[in-house]
Amino acid sequence: MLVAGAVVFVAIQFVPYSVDNPKTGDEPAWDSAQTRELFMTACADCHSNETEVLWFENIAPIKWYVANHVKEGRDELNISEWHTAAGDEADDSAETIEEGSMPPGYYTYFGLHGDSKLTPAQKQQLIDGFNATMAADPPKGGEG
């Protein structure tokens, strides 16, 4: 039984479903470098084509979960496709951050992705900067 489990575990590593990072370069015209930095630190792993996965997130079945989570995140908001397919919820992004549902709590369990935890002041800077960015350069391909 243990050998069969090991064989299955090794075999599933070859299933080609994992996070991909398509070409980027279609970001919004950020209101400031600070807004971009805050976004890239706290949000980009799920909401851009610049996802960085941790070493263990490359091991199936974890990599399947992560790939699906990133796909869902990009469907809602993808700043790497701002002028073509920004996502279904791009217009509501600042509100979602303000409500506290982003980043989701489980994203930082056990100290993982700790840099995505913003201070209240950083969070407000991100919200204000994202609103200013959206006003100056509205997203395309979403609700707006």
Short mmCIF file of C-alpha atoms in Angstrom, two decimals:
data_model
loop_
_atom_site.label_atom_id
_atom_site.label_comp_id
_atom_site.label_asym_id
_atom_site.label_seq_id
_atom_site.Cartn_x
_atom_site.Cartn_y
_atom_site.Cartn_z
CA MET A 1 0.00 0.00 0.00
CA LEU A 2 2.82 2.41 0.86
CA VAL A 3 4.62 1.64 -2.40
CA ALA A 4 1.44 2.22 -4.40
CA GLY A 5 0.94 5.56 -2.64
CA ALA A 6 4.51 6.58 -3.42
CA VAL A 7 4.09 5.62 -7.08
CA VAL A 8 0.89 7.67 -7.34
CA PHE A 9 2.57 10.64 -5.61
CA VAL A 10 5.48 10.55 -8.07
CA ALA A 11 3.16 10.07 -11.04
CA ILE A 12 0.99 13.10 -10.22
CA GLN A 13 4.08 15.33 -10.30
CA PHE A 14 4.01 14.95 -14.08
CA VAL A 15 0.50 16.36 -14.49
CA PRO A 16 1.18 19.65 -16.32
CA TYR A 17 -1.16 21.91 -14.35
CA SER A 18 0.63 24.66 -12.49
CA VAL A 19 0.92 28.44 -12.33
CA ASP A 20 2.04 30.01 -15.58
CA ASN A 21 3.19 33.57 -16.09
CA PRO A 22 2.21 34.82 -19.53
CA LYS A 23 3.97 37.84 -20.96
CA THR A 24 3.38 41.04 -19.01
CA GLY A 25 3.66 44.68 -19.90
CA ASP A 26 0.08 45.95 -19.99
CA GLU A 27 -0.04 47.51 -16.52
CA PRO A 28 -2.04 50.60 -15.67
CA ALA A 29 -0.44 54.01 -15.61
CA TRP A 30 0.11 53.91 -11.84
CA ASP A 31 -0.46 57.15 -9.95
CA SER A 32 2.88 56.60 -8.18
CA ALA A 33 5.73 54.15 -7.83
CA GLN A 34 4.63 53.62 -4.23
CA THR A 35 1.16 52.42 -5.26
CA ARG A 36 2.72 49.97 -7.70
CA GLU A 37 5.16 48.73 -5.06
CA LEU A 38 2.39 48.19 -2.50
CA PHE A 39 0.28 46.36 -5.07
CA MET A 40 3.16 44.18 -6.26
CA THR A 41 4.04 43.31 -2.66
CA ALA A 42 0.55 42.55 -1.39
CA CYS A 43 -1.49 41.54 -4.43
CA ALA A 44 0.58 40.59 -7.48
CA ASP A 45 1.01 36.88 -6.72
CA CYS A 46 -2.67 36.33 -7.50
CA HIS A 47 -3.59 39.42 -9.52
CA SER A 48 -0.84 39.73 -12.13
CA ASN A 49 1.15 37.60 -14.55
CA GLU A 50 4.13 37.87 -12.22
CA THR A 51 3.20 35.16 -9.72
CA GLU A 52 6.00 33.88 -7.53
CA VAL A 53 5.30 30.54 -5.90
CA LEU A 54 7.02 29.15 -2.84
CA TRP A 55 9.12 26.00 -3.29
CA PHE A 56 6.51 23.64 -1.87
CA GLU A 57 3.80 25.17 -4.07
CA ASN A 58 5.45 23.36 -6.99
CA ILE A 59 4.53 19.97 -5.55
CA ALA A 60 1.27 18.31 -6.63
CA PRO A 61 -1.44 18.40 -5.43
CA ILE A 62 -0.58 21.74 -3.79
CA LYS A 63 0.47 23.19 -7.15
CA TRP A 64 -2.97 22.38 -8.56
CA TYR A 65 -4.68 24.26 -5.74
CA VAL A 66 -2.36 27.25 -6.16
CA ALA A 67 -2.78 27.28 -9.95
CA ASN A 68 -6.56 27.28 -9.59
CA HIS A 69 -6.44 30.01 -6.94
CA VAL A 70 -4.23 32.21 -9.16
CA LYS A 71 -6.50 31.60 -12.16
CA GLU A 72 -9.51 32.71 -10.13
CA GLY A 73 -7.62 35.75 -8.84
CA ARG A 74 -6.58 36.79 -12.34
CA ASP A 75 -10.17 36.35 -13.57
CA GLU A 76 -11.26 38.90 -10.96
CA LEU A 77 -8.35 41.34 -11.41
CA ASN A 78 -5.21 41.10 -13.52
CA ILE A 79 -3.11 44.24 -13.66
CA SER A 80 -0.86 42.61 -16.27
CA GLU A 81 -3.77 42.74 -18.74
CA TRP A 82 -5.14 46.11 -17.66
CA HIS A 83 -5.98 47.39 -21.14
CA THR A 84 -7.26 44.12 -22.58
CA ALA A 85 -8.81 41.93 -19.85
CA ALA A 86 -8.44 43.52 -16.42
CA GLY A 87 -10.99 41.17 -14.87
CA ASP A 88 -14.58 40.97 -13.74
CA GLU A 89 -14.02 42.84 -10.47
CA ALA A 90 -11.32 45.32 -11.49
CA ASP A 91 -13.61 48.28 -10.80
CA ASP A 92 -14.29 47.08 -7.25
CA SER A 93 -10.70 46.31 -6.25
CA ALA A 94 -10.14 49.23 -3.90
CA GLU A 95 -13.46 48.54 -2.19
CA THR A 96 -12.53 44.88 -1.76
CA ILE A 97 -9.26 45.87 -0.09
CA GLU A 98 -11.06 48.38 2.10
CA GLU A 99 -13.58 45.75 3.23
CA GLY A 100 -10.68 43.59 4.37
CA SER A 101 -11.37 40.55 2.20
CA MET A 102 -8.10 41.01 0.29
CA PRO A 103 -5.66 39.60 0.79
CA PRO A 104 -7.57 36.64 2.23
CA GLY A 105 -6.57 35.60 5.73
CA TYR A 106 -5.51 32.07 4.74
CA TYR A 107 -2.90 33.54 2.37
CA THR A 108 -0.77 34.48 5.36
CA TYR A 109 -1.36 31.40 7.57
CA PHE A 110 1.73 30.13 9.35
CA GLY A 111 3.67 33.27 8.42
CA LEU A 112 3.51 32.58 4.69
CA HIS A 113 3.46 35.58 2.36
CA GLY A 114 3.98 37.83 5.37
CA ASP A 115 4.94 40.78 3.18
CA SER A 116 1.38 40.92 1.87
CA LYS A 117 0.15 41.99 5.31
CA LEU A 118 0.00 45.75 5.04
CA THR A 119 -0.15 48.17 7.94
CA PRO A 120 -3.33 50.22 8.16
CA ALA A 121 -1.45 53.22 6.74
CA GLN A 122 -0.06 51.17 3.82
CA LYS A 123 -3.49 49.72 3.17
CA GLN A 124 -5.00 53.21 2.98
CA GLN A 125 -2.17 54.35 0.68
CA LEU A 126 -2.89 51.39 -1.60
CA ILE A 127 -6.63 52.10 -1.64
CA ASP A 128 -6.12 55.82 -2.37
CA GLY A 129 -3.46 55.10 -4.98
CA PHE A 130 -5.51 52.40 -6.67
CA ASN A 131 -8.52 54.72 -6.84
CA ALA A 132 -6.35 57.47 -8.35
CA THR A 133 -4.86 55.01 -10.84
CA MET A 134 -8.30 53.80 -11.90
CA ALA A 135 -9.58 57.37 -12.30
CA ALA A 136 -6.65 58.30 -14.56
CA ASP A 137 -6.42 55.01 -16.47
CA PRO A 138 -9.64 52.96 -16.19
CA PRO A 139 -9.40 49.19 -16.66
CA LYS A 140 -10.66 47.48 -19.78
CA GLY A 141 -12.29 44.11 -20.14
CA GLY A 142 -13.99 44.13 -16.78
CA GLU A 143 -17.20 45.66 -15.54
CA GLY A 144 -15.97 49.14 -16.47
#
